[in-house]
XYZ file of C-alpha atoms in Angstrom:
403
model
C 14.372 29.134 -21.847
C 12.177 30.499 -19.062
C 12.763 27.635 -16.641
C 10.844 29.186 -13.748
C 7.921 29.984 -16.024
C 7.750 26.454 -17.391
C 7.799 24.941 -13.919
C 5.232 27.398 -12.580
C 2.941 26.701 -15.542
C 3.101 22.979 -14.764
C 2.010 23.605 -11.178
C -0.590 26.120 -12.318
C -2.184 23.443 -14.492
C -2.492 21.041 -11.570
C -3.958 23.770 -9.362
C -6.508 24.724 -12.028
C -7.817 21.133 -11.981
C -8.220 21.244 -8.203
C -5.768 18.417 -7.595
C -2.756 20.285 -6.221
C -1.526 18.403 -3.172
C -1.024 20.192 0.144
C 0.654 18.178 2.888
C -0.762 18.446 6.375
C 1.929 19.170 8.962
C 1.105 16.736 11.761
C 2.710 14.862 14.641
C 1.175 11.618 15.803
C 1.005 11.052 19.550
C 2.699 7.852 20.675
C 0.269 5.737 22.650
C -2.718 7.877 21.656
C -3.195 7.005 17.959
C -5.346 7.914 15.995
C -4.996 11.252 17.765
C -2.423 13.659 16.367
C -1.417 17.309 16.497
C -1.606 19.553 13.447
C 0.851 22.432 13.081
C -0.556 25.461 11.274
C 1.942 28.306 11.437
C 2.450 28.943 15.127
C -0.791 27.265 16.193
C -1.323 23.640 17.153
C -4.546 21.675 17.510
C -5.682 18.134 18.019
C -6.998 16.109 15.074
C -8.010 12.514 14.349
C -6.174 10.667 11.587
C -8.450 8.682 9.252
C -6.165 8.009 6.285
C -3.052 6.284 7.628
C -1.751 3.054 6.133
C -0.476 2.064 9.581
C -3.481 -0.224 9.481
C -2.939 -2.168 12.714
C -1.209 0.633 14.679
C 1.913 -1.509 14.892
C 4.102 1.598 14.819
C 2.713 2.192 18.329
C 3.141 -1.351 19.634
C 5.275 -1.684 22.790
C 7.262 -4.635 21.377
C 8.153 -2.666 18.261
C 9.165 0.461 20.139
C 11.206 -1.553 22.660
C 13.068 -3.382 19.883
C 13.941 -0.117 18.185
C 15.144 1.501 21.423
C 17.303 -1.515 22.258
C 18.865 -1.607 18.793
C 19.560 2.125 18.775
C 21.378 1.775 22.094
C 23.263 -1.318 20.893
C 24.466 -0.442 17.372
C 23.625 3.215 16.748
C 21.408 4.793 14.118
C 22.616 4.003 10.598
C 23.504 0.904 8.590
C 26.822 2.177 7.259
C 26.325 1.754 3.537
C 24.874 -0.358 0.772
C 24.282 -4.050 1.326
C 27.204 -4.830 -0.977
C 29.742 -2.718 0.915
C 29.052 -2.459 4.623
C 25.304 -2.233 5.015
C 24.425 -5.885 5.581
C 23.985 -6.461 9.299
C 22.772 -9.454 11.240
C 19.488 -7.584 11.710
C 18.915 -7.615 7.939
C 19.718 -11.312 7.682
C 17.318 -12.204 10.503
C 14.434 -10.193 9.034
C 14.893 -11.758 5.596
C 14.678 -15.191 7.200
C 11.480 -14.187 9.014
C 9.912 -12.906 5.778
C 10.868 -16.017 3.812
C 9.281 -18.107 6.565
C 6.167 -15.891 6.596
C 5.525 -16.611 2.918
C 6.895 -20.189 2.913
C 9.525 -19.316 0.316
C 13.198 -20.224 0.062
C 14.491 -16.681 0.431
C 13.574 -13.015 0.835
C 15.261 -9.724 0.013
C 14.843 -6.348 1.737
C 14.524 -3.002 -0.042
C 14.233 0.552 1.238
C 10.550 0.775 0.214
C 7.721 -1.162 -1.374
C 7.968 1.117 -4.408
C 11.615 0.193 -4.912
C 11.000 -3.520 -4.437
C 8.373 -3.507 -7.217
C 10.377 -1.277 -9.535
C 13.660 -3.134 -9.040
C 12.277 -6.659 -9.261
C 9.976 -6.246 -12.261
C 12.530 -4.278 -14.265
C 15.193 -6.891 -13.497
C 12.953 -9.767 -14.557
C 12.167 -7.929 -17.786
C 15.869 -7.574 -18.541
C 17.054 -11.041 -17.524
C 14.347 -13.110 -19.256
C 14.961 -12.834 -23.035
C 11.890 -11.518 -24.861
C 9.855 -11.479 -21.656
C 6.234 -10.342 -21.835
C 4.708 -9.005 -18.633
C 0.934 -9.225 -18.322
C -0.154 -6.397 -16.020
C -3.528 -5.764 -14.385
C -4.758 -2.357 -15.542
C -5.047 -1.068 -11.959
C -1.565 -2.084 -10.840
C 0.318 0.371 -8.665
C 2.553 3.040 -10.209
C 5.657 1.277 -8.887
C 4.752 -1.897 -10.788
C 4.016 0.066 -13.949
C 7.335 1.878 -13.681
C 9.260 -1.354 -13.146
C 7.588 -2.977 -16.156
C 8.411 0.063 -18.308
C 12.068 -0.033 -17.319
C 12.431 -3.697 -18.182
C 13.639 -4.732 -21.606
C 10.556 -6.795 -22.432
C 7.079 -5.894 -23.632
C 3.844 -5.628 -21.699
C 0.206 -6.492 -22.161
C -2.483 -4.926 -19.983
C -5.463 -7.006 -18.955
C -8.746 -5.670 -17.671
C -8.890 -5.383 -13.907
C -9.409 -8.782 -12.249
C -10.799 -10.116 -15.551
C -9.482 -13.672 -15.688
C -11.148 -14.368 -19.037
C -9.401 -11.414 -20.640
C -6.083 -12.492 -19.152
C -6.516 -15.961 -20.650
C -7.392 -14.452 -24.007
C -4.099 -12.536 -24.008
C -2.051 -15.476 -22.745
C -3.542 -17.811 -25.348
C -2.453 -15.461 -28.125
C 1.118 -15.211 -26.895
C 4.046 -17.272 -28.220
C 4.323 -20.404 -26.027
C 8.126 -20.207 -26.165
C 8.325 -16.630 -24.817
C 8.955 -16.043 -21.088
C 5.915 -14.555 -19.352
C 5.176 -12.903 -16.021
C 1.655 -12.206 -14.744
C 1.831 -9.223 -12.372
C -1.074 -8.235 -10.134
C -2.055 -7.153 -6.620
C -4.074 -8.894 -3.941
C -5.843 -5.903 -2.355
C -6.255 -2.892 -4.630
C -5.887 -0.026 -2.214
C -8.058 2.638 -3.828
C -11.142 0.506 -4.563
C -10.657 -2.093 -1.847
C -11.378 -5.101 -4.067
C -9.413 -8.351 -4.035
C -7.941 -10.394 -6.874
C -8.884 -14.060 -7.491
C -5.328 -15.160 -6.771
C -5.831 -18.916 -7.157
C -7.554 -18.609 -10.540
C -4.876 -16.258 -11.848
C -2.071 -18.552 -10.683
C -3.700 -21.636 -12.231
C -4.082 -19.766 -15.500
C -0.479 -18.592 -15.423
C 0.745 -22.142 -14.852
C -1.391 -23.385 -17.754
C 0.420 -20.998 -20.111
C 3.888 -21.331 -18.595
C 4.012 -17.921 -16.895
C 5.549 -16.832 -13.612
C 3.297 -15.049 -11.123
C 4.238 -11.825 -9.352
C 1.874 -10.785 -6.550
C 1.943 -7.425 -4.776
C 0.556 -7.993 -1.261
C 1.499 -4.615 0.230
C -2.040 -3.818 1.424
C -2.532 -7.330 2.767
C 0.608 -8.515 4.585
C 0.088 -8.484 8.316
C -3.652 -8.021 7.766
C -4.844 -11.326 6.280
C -4.047 -14.980 6.801
C -3.472 -17.015 9.966
C 0.041 -15.559 10.370
C -0.358 -12.315 8.433
C 1.028 -13.725 5.195
C -1.589 -11.893 3.128
C -4.600 -12.821 1.039
C -2.687 -15.655 -0.654
C -2.160 -17.239 2.758
C -5.786 -16.611 3.743
C -6.987 -18.313 0.560
C -4.538 -21.227 0.869
C -2.802 -20.488 -2.441
C 0.508 -19.019 -1.288
C 2.421 -21.980 -2.723
C 1.039 -21.179 -6.196
C 2.611 -17.717 -6.295
C 6.177 -17.542 -7.584
C 7.139 -14.090 -6.272
C 5.407 -12.279 -3.424
C 6.168 -8.601 -2.869
C 5.306 -6.870 0.366
C 5.917 -3.829 2.502
C 6.930 -3.210 6.081
C 5.262 0.223 6.080
C 1.571 -0.644 6.283
C 0.338 -3.668 8.224
C 3.728 -3.978 9.947
C 3.832 -0.264 10.761
C 7.486 0.597 10.023
C 9.080 1.164 6.579
C 10.786 -0.800 3.802
C 9.807 -3.350 1.180
C 10.719 -6.907 0.238
C 10.240 -9.840 -2.065
C 9.950 -13.500 -1.118
C 10.588 -16.153 -3.758
C 12.896 -18.989 -4.779
C 16.566 -18.653 -3.926
C 17.379 -18.260 -7.629
C 14.975 -15.349 -8.134
C 16.183 -13.565 -5.016
C 19.837 -14.084 -5.950
C 19.295 -12.658 -9.431
C 17.518 -9.552 -8.132
C 20.197 -9.116 -5.459
C 22.904 -9.368 -8.097
C 21.420 -7.341 -10.973
C 18.924 -4.773 -9.624
C 20.414 -1.244 -9.442
C 17.635 -0.221 -7.040
C 19.031 -2.743 -4.569
C 22.746 -2.539 -5.323
C 23.315 1.201 -5.236
C 21.298 2.393 -2.241
C 22.082 2.538 1.458
C 20.367 -0.258 3.344
C 17.644 0.225 5.929
C 18.798 1.296 9.368
C 19.163 -1.642 11.787
C 16.840 0.283 14.118
C 14.061 0.144 11.502
C 14.834 -3.480 10.683
C 14.667 -4.492 14.345
C 11.283 -2.816 14.712
C 10.004 -4.551 11.589
C 11.259 -7.921 12.831
C 9.428 -7.459 16.127
C 6.257 -6.531 14.263
C 6.423 -9.485 11.864
C 7.079 -11.924 14.697
C 4.236 -10.557 16.793
C 1.696 -10.693 13.959
C 2.707 -14.242 13.068
C 1.506 -15.304 16.510
C -1.274 -12.817 17.305
C -4.609 -12.617 15.505
C -6.131 -10.038 17.860
C -5.094 -7.042 15.760
C -6.342 -8.570 12.499
C -9.706 -9.543 13.952
C -10.300 -6.135 15.529
C -9.215 -4.400 12.319
C -11.724 -6.296 10.202
C -14.494 -5.638 12.726
C -13.754 -1.894 12.748
C -13.708 -1.685 8.940
C -17.033 -3.482 8.689
C -18.515 -1.248 11.388
C -17.504 1.941 9.583
C -18.841 0.740 6.237
C -22.163 -0.165 7.830
C -22.429 3.159 9.657
C -21.656 5.304 6.604
C -24.044 3.309 4.413
C -26.793 3.749 7.017
C -26.267 7.534 6.773
C -26.815 7.432 3.006
C -23.231 8.263 2.107
C -21.892 6.923 -1.221
C -19.594 4.195 0.095
C -17.997 2.335 -2.803
C -18.202 -1.490 -2.766
C -15.137 -2.907 -0.996
C -14.261 -6.473 -0.068
C -11.366 -5.384 2.128
C -10.530 -3.047 4.993
C -10.487 -0.012 2.672
C -13.530 2.305 3.008
C -13.729 4.586 -0.066
C -16.424 7.270 -0.276
C -17.131 8.667 -3.743
C -17.028 12.396 -4.471
C -16.438 12.335 -8.241
C -14.813 15.752 -8.732
C -11.213 16.775 -7.981
C -11.887 20.322 -6.800
C -14.820 19.253 -4.627
C -12.837 16.381 -3.154
C -10.134 18.800 -2.040
C -12.697 21.250 -0.644
C -14.456 18.518 1.324
C -11.143 17.271 2.709
C -10.154 20.790 3.720
C -13.521 21.416 5.383
C -13.324 18.183 7.385
C -9.887 19.142 8.703
C -10.605 22.820 9.345
C -14.082 22.542 10.835
C -14.107 19.095 12.447
C -10.464 18.094 13.073
C -10.855 15.066 10.795
C -7.795 14.343 8.671
C -8.446 12.449 5.437
C -6.601 13.251 2.222
C -8.412 13.620 -1.137
C -7.607 10.868 -3.630
C -7.413 12.425 -7.083
C -5.932 11.717 -10.530
C -3.466 10.164 -11.314
C -3.947 7.895 -8.302
C -7.494 7.185 -9.505
C -9.166 7.886 -12.890
C -10.657 11.314 -13.443
C -14.281 11.469 -12.343
C -13.754 8.887 -9.574
C -12.147 11.187 -7.000
C -12.853 10.011 -3.488
C -12.108 10.104 0.208
C -10.378 6.938 1.412
C -10.877 5.999 5.047
C -8.713 3.407 6.785
C -10.159 2.607 10.210
C -7.744 0.959 12.619
C -8.310 -1.173 15.720
C -8.029 2.073 17.724
C -10.847 3.967 15.975
C -13.686 3.780 18.500
C -17.447 3.875 17.960
C -17.443 7.432 19.292
C -14.884 8.523 16.681
C -16.820 6.773 13.940
C -20.072 8.543 14.849
C -18.252 11.870 14.986
C -16.915 11.165 11.491
C -20.342 10.177 10.146
C -21.934 13.319 11.615
C -19.249 15.518 10.053
C -19.571 13.840 6.659
C -23.340 14.324 6.653
C -22.923 18.019 7.389
C -20.221 18.548 4.779
C -22.189 16.558 2.184
C -25.143 18.881 2.798
C -22.984 22.021 2.744
C -21.544 21.118 -0.661
C -24.744 19.570 -2.016
C -22.908 16.346 -2.815
C -24.550 13.268 -4.282
C -25.903 10.781 -1.746
C -26.029 7.020 -2.128
C -28.671 5.666 -4.514
């Protein structure tokens, strides 16, 4: 077997489609975000970051940084092991209480990432509920899809945000079979939002549990940052809420919030929880400070929404093909993988604007795009510089303008 040849051929295929990923080597500047420094060999230069999921810049917040410094000085860097052996600290317990309170649930459980929390929880539900059928929105995140695959049950895919199609599938299912309806609140590549209340009412009608991924919404929506379900007043209808600490809250890690029974079962049976070292107390302390701050402060959320709306309006006024988006996500259509990469490269090289191309398999082929995530710190000046650069690059590559 020519192992090297087989592996090189796999990469060659991706490169031939124009969707080979190249990671930009950057260092963000504390206190100066969205400014950063790009390393290119021995050279360094300033750039502006336009594609971070640190939506509210909470990784830069003084309270968060102070909490992490204090914890590092108090307990050191690492957690010491898995939660089951020596990796449960008081910091973990406190944060889980804060997250349960945020979502008005009985309990919460921390994971090392949002990906792991989805994978571990959905696969565990599929194994523990005999004959379980999981009804999955067709645009669910890869981590949800992977978790559903690894469960012992079956799955049914319903058309994106199509409540009528979901009911059609639920109505055909055996009433005695356990069911879980799994979906997201904010879909991060298109920026649209699920009708959470309608989906939950439908699930209850057919005896199904609801599993809601709020990773692109926690911290960003709702009076206390509880997500779109809190904003819409339907948080009590959702059985299991999954979230992340790496986006709106600006740190890292994932979690679920649910009934004590659900949390206890996932804690007890999920390999993705049991067999991995727990989050560092330093990270957990920073996340706790962020969650607490955003429960009380609405300033960041309000500014974030204003900045997103401002960028959408500006890019539309320039005739750029901004895709419809109900949320803070600002996607701009390119429609070709190779071109999307070329445009991204040109923006970085010629204008110091860092935005990664979004290609297959993250989005369907033919819908490749640039995905902008303006933060409260992206000024009008930066937005106009971005719009000017996009107009020039669109002209250089003869790209399609808005209709």
